[in-house]
Coordinates of C-alpha atoms in Angstrom, one line a residue:
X30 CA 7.4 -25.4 -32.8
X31 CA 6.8 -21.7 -32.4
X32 CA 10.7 -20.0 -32.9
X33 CA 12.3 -19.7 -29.4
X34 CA 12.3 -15.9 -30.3
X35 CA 9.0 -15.5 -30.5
X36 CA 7.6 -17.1 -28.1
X37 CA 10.1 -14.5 -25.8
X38 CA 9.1 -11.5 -27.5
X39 CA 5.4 -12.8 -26.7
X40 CA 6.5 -13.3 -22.8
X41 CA 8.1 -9.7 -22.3
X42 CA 6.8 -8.2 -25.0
X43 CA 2.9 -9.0 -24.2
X44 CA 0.4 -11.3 -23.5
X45 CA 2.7 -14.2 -23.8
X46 CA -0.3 -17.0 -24.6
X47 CA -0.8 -15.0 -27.7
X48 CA 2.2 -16.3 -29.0
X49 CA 1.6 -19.7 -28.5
X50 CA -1.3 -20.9 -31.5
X51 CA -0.3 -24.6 -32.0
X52 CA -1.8 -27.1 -30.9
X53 CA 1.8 -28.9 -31.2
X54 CA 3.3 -26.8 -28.6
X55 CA 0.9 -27.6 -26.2
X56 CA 0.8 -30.2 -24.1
X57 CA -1.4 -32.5 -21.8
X58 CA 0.5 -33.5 -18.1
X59 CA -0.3 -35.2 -15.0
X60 CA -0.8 -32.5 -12.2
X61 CA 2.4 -35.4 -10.3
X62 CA 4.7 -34.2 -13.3
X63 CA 4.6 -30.7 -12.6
X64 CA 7.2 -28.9 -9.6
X65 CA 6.9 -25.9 -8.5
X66 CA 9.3 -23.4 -9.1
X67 CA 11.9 -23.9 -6.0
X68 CA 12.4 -19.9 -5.4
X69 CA 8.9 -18.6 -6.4
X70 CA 8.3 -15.4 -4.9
X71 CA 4.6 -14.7 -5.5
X72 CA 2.4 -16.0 -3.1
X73 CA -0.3 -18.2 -4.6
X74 CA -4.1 -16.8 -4.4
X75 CA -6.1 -16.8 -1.7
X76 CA -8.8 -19.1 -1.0
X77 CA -11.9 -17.1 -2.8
X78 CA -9.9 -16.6 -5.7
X79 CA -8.6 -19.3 -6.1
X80 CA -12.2 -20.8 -5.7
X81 CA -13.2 -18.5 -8.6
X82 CA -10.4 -19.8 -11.2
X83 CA -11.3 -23.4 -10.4
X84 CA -14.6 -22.5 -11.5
X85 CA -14.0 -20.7 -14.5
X86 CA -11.3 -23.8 -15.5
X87 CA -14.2 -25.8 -14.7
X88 CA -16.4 -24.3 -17.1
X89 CA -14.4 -22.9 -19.7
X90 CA -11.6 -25.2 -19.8
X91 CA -7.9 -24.2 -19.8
X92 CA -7.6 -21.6 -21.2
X93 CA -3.8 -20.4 -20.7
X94 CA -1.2 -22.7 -20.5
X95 CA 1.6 -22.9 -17.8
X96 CA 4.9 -21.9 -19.0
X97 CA 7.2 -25.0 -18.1
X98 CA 10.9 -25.9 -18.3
X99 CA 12.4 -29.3 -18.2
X100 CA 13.5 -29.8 -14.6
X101 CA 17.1 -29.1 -14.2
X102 CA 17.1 -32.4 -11.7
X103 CA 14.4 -34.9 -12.1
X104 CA 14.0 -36.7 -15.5
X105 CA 10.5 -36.6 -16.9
X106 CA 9.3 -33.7 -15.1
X107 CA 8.5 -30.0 -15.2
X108 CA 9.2 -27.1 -13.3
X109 CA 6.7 -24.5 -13.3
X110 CA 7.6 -20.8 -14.4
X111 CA 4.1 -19.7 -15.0
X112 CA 0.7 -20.8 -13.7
X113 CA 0.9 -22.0 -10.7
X114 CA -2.3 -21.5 -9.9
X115 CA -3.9 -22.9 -12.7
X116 CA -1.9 -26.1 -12.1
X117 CA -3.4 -25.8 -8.7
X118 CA -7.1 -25.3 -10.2
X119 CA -6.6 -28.1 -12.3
X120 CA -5.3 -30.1 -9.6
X121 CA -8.8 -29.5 -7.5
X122 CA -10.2 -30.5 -10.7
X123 CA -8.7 -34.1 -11.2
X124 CA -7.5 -33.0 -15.3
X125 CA -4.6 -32.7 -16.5
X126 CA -2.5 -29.4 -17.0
X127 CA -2.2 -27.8 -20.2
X128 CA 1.5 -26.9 -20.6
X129 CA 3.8 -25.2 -22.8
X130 CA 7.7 -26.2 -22.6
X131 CA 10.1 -23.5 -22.6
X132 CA 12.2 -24.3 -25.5
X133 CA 15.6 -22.8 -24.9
X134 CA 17.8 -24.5 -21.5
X135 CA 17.6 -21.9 -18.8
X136 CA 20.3 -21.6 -15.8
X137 CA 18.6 -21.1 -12.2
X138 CA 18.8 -17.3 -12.6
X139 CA 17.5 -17.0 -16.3
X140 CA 14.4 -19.2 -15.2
X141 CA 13.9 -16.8 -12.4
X142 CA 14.3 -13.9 -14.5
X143 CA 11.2 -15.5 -16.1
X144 CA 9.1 -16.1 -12.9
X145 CA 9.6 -12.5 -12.2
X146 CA 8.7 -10.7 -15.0
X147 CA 5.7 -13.1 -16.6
X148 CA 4.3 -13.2 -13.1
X149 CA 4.0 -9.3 -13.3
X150 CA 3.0 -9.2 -16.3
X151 CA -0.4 -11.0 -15.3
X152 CA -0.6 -9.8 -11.7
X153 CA -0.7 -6.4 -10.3
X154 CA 2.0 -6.1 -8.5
X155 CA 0.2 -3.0 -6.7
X156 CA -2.3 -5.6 -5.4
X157 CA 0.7 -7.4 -3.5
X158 CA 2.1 -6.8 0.2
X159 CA 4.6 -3.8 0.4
X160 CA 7.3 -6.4 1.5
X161 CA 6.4 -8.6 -1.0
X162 CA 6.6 -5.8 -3.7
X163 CA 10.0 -4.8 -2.4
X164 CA 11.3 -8.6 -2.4
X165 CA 10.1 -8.7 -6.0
X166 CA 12.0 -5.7 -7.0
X167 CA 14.8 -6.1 -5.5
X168 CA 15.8 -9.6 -6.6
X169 CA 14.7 -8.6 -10.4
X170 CA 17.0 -6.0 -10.0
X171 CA 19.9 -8.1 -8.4
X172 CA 19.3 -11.1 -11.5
X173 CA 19.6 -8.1 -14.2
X174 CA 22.7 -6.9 -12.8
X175 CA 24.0 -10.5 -13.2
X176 CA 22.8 -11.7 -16.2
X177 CA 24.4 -7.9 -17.6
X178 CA 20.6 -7.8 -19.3
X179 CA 18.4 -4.8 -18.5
X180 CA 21.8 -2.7 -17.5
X181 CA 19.5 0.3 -18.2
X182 CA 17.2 -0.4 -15.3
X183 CA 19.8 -1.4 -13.1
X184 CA 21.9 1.8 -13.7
X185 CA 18.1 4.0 -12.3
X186 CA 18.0 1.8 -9.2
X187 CA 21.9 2.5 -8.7
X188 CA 21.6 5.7 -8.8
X189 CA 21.2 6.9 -5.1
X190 CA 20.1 11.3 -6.3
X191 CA 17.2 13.1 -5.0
X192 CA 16.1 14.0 -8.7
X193 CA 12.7 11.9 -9.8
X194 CA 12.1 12.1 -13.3
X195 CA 9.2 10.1 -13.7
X196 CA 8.6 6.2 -14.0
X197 CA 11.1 4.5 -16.2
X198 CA 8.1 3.0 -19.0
X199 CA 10.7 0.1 -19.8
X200 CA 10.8 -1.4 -16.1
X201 CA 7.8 -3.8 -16.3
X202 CA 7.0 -2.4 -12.9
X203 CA 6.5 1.2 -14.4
X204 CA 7.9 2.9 -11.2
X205 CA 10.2 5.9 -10.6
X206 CA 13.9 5.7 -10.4
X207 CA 13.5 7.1 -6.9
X208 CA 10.5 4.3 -5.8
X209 CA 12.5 1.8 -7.4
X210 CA 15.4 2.3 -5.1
X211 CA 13.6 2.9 -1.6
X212 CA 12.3 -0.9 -2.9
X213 CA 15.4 -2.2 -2.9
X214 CA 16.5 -0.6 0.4
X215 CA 13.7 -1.5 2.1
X216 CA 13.7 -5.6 1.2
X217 CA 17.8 -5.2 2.4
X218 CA 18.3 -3.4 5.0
X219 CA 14.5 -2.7 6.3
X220 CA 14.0 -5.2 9.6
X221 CA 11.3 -7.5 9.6
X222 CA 9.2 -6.2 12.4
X223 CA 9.2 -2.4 10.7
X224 CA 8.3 -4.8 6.9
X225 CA 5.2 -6.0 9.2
X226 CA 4.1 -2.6 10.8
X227 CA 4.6 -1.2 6.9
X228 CA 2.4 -4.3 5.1
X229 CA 0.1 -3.5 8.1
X230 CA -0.3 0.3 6.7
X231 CA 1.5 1.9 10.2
X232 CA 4.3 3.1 8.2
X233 CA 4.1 4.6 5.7
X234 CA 6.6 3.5 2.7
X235 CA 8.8 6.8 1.9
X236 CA 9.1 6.3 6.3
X237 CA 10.4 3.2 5.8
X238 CA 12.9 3.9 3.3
X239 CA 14.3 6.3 5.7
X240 CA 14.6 4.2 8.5
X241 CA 16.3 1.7 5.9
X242 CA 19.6 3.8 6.4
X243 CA 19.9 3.0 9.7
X244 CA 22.5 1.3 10.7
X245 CA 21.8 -0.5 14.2
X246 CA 19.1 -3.1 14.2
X247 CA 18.5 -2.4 17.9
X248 CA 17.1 1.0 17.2
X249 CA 14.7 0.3 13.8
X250 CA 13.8 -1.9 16.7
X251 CA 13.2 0.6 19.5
X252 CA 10.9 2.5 16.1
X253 CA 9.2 -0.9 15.6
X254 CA 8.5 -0.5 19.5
X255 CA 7.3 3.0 19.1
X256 CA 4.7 2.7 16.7
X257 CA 3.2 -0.6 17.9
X258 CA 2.4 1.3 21.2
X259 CA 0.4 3.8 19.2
X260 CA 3.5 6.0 17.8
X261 CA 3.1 7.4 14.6
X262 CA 5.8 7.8 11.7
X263 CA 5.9 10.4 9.1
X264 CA 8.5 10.9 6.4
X265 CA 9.5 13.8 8.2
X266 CA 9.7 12.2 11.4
X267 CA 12.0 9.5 9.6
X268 CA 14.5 11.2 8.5
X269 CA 15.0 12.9 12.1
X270 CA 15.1 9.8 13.5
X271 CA 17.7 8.8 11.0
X272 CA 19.6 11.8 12.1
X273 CA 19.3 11.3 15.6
X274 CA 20.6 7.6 15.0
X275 CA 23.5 8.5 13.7
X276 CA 24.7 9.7 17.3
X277 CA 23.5 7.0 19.4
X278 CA 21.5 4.0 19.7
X279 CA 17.7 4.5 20.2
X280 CA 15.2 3.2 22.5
X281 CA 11.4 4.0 22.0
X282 CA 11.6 6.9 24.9
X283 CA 14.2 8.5 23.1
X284 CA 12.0 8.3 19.8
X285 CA 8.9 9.6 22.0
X286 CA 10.7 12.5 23.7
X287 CA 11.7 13.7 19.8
X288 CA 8.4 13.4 18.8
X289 CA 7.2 15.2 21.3
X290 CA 10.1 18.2 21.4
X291 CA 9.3 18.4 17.7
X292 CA 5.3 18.8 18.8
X293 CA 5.8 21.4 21.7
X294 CA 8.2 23.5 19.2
X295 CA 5.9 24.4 16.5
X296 CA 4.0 27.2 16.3
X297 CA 0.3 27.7 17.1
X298 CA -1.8 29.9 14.5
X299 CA -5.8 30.5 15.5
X300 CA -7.7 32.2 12.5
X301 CA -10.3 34.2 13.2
X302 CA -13.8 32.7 11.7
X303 CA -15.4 35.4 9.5
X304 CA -18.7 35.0 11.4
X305 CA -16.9 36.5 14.3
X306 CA -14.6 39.2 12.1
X307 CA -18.5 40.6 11.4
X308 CA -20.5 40.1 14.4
X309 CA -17.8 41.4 17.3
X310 CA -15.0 42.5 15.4
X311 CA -16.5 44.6 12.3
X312 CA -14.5 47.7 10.4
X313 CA -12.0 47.0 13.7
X314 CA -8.2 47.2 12.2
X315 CA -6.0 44.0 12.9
X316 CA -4.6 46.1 16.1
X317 CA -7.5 47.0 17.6
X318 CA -8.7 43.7 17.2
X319 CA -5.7 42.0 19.1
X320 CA -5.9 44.3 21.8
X321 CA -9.3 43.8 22.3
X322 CA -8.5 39.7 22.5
X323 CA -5.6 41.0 24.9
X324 CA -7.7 42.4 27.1
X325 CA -10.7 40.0 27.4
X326 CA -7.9 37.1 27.9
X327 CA -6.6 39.6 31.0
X328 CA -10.0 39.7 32.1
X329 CA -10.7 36.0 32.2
X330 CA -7.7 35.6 34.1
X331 CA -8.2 37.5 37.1
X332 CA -11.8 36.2 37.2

């Protein structure tokens, strides 16, 4: 058997199949023997991709194992940590699953620990739904606070400053400290109908970490309301509406007459195109040139 430390360096450390050479840790298992992982929270592929691994299985074999443990409650079978998909692709197939059998007991939060963080080392967590990626994130962050492993990482999320110095290369999600933490707001206190209008690309995710902070769930309804009748959300616009909600509950006129006070308030600039500046305007002074505009505007006017 490959030592238990190895095979965990090979996990977090790296390509994790590397690590696993003998044929002796490798075993052959009825698709029936394998569980899924109760809490798993990657979604499995979609249909075309999951088309394309059966077909590369198909071909080439297994190539990877699935990372295993001994189920914590039935006898003789095996929860999955790692490869779910492949199990299903093998499943589809009619073979057995190539598996490898974590060697150390794991608690419930350990094993998930694992889940997590061998899932994103072969996905791209990028490629997931923004919800998803916070849900991810957040409950990584909540295990590594518990276990007291990673205490590094969870100290960056914890921290609640404005100051961003850069992604934190040890979190195997390589984000900022500040990303990290709008993450975790946003799976806990983000509601689920502003999650949907964010995964749908209407709000934008600094926006939505704004609106995390507020409070009542009746008015990050009343925003949800706003922008699926055409409103649109900016950071900006966020954190006024976080101000204003700090006051008094919001409905999605309330939102719309901000929106709009903050539109009529700002200040129109008209440049001059260059074409004009030498065809009407030439070797005038900036004075002349606004009087003349003054005039002409009179002019139109009283016609």
């Amino acid at each position: 058997m490959v030592d238990t430390k190895d095979k965990f360096v090979g996990l977090f450390g790296g390509d994790y199949d590397d690590e696993f050479q003998e044929e002796s840790d490798i075993l052959l298992v009825d698709y029936a023997d394998l569980i899924p992982f109760k809490q798993h929270l990657f979604s499995p592929y979609d249909e075309e991709t999951m088309e394309d691994l059966v077909r590369s299985i198909d071909d080439m074999g297994q190539l990877s194992p699935c990372l295993v443990r001994e189920h914590p409650d039935q006898s003789g079978k095996y929860e999955i940590l790692s490869g779910h998909n492949r199990a299903e692709a093998c499943r589809r197939l009619d073979q057995q699953v190539k598996i490898i059998v974590y060697p150390e007991i794991l608690t419930d939060d350990q094993a998930k620990l694992v889940v997590i963080e061998s899932n994103i080392k072969q996905r791209t967590l990028q490629a997931l739904a923004l919800s998803d990626q916070a849900k991810i994130i957040a409950e990584h962050h909540r295990l590594i606070k518990k276990q007291g492993k990673r205490t590094d990482l969870a100290k960056i999320v914890d921290e609640l400053d404005d100051n961003d110095n850069g992604a934190d290369a040890t979190a195997p999600y390589c984000l900022s400290n500040r990303q990290i933490n709008n993450y975790v707001r946003i799976d806990e206190y983000l509601s689920d109908p502003l999650k949907i209008l964010m995964d749908e690309g209407k709000l934008p995710l600094k926006a939505a970490s704004e609106l995390s902070f507020i409070i009542d769930e009746e008015s990050q309804d009343a925003v949800a309301d706003f922008i699926q009748n055409g409103g649109k959300i900016t950071e900006g616009k966020a954190k006024k509406i976080r101000k204003l909600a700090e006051d008094e509950t919001l409905d999605a006129s309330r939102i719309g007459k901000l929106i709009a006070g903050e539109k009529s308030g700002s200040k129109l600039k008209v440049v001059i195109p260059e074409s004009m500046i030498n065809s009407i305007f030439l070797n005038m002074t900036k004075e002349e040139i606004l009087e003349l505009i003054e005039t002409a505007v009179s002019a139109f006017q009283d016609n």
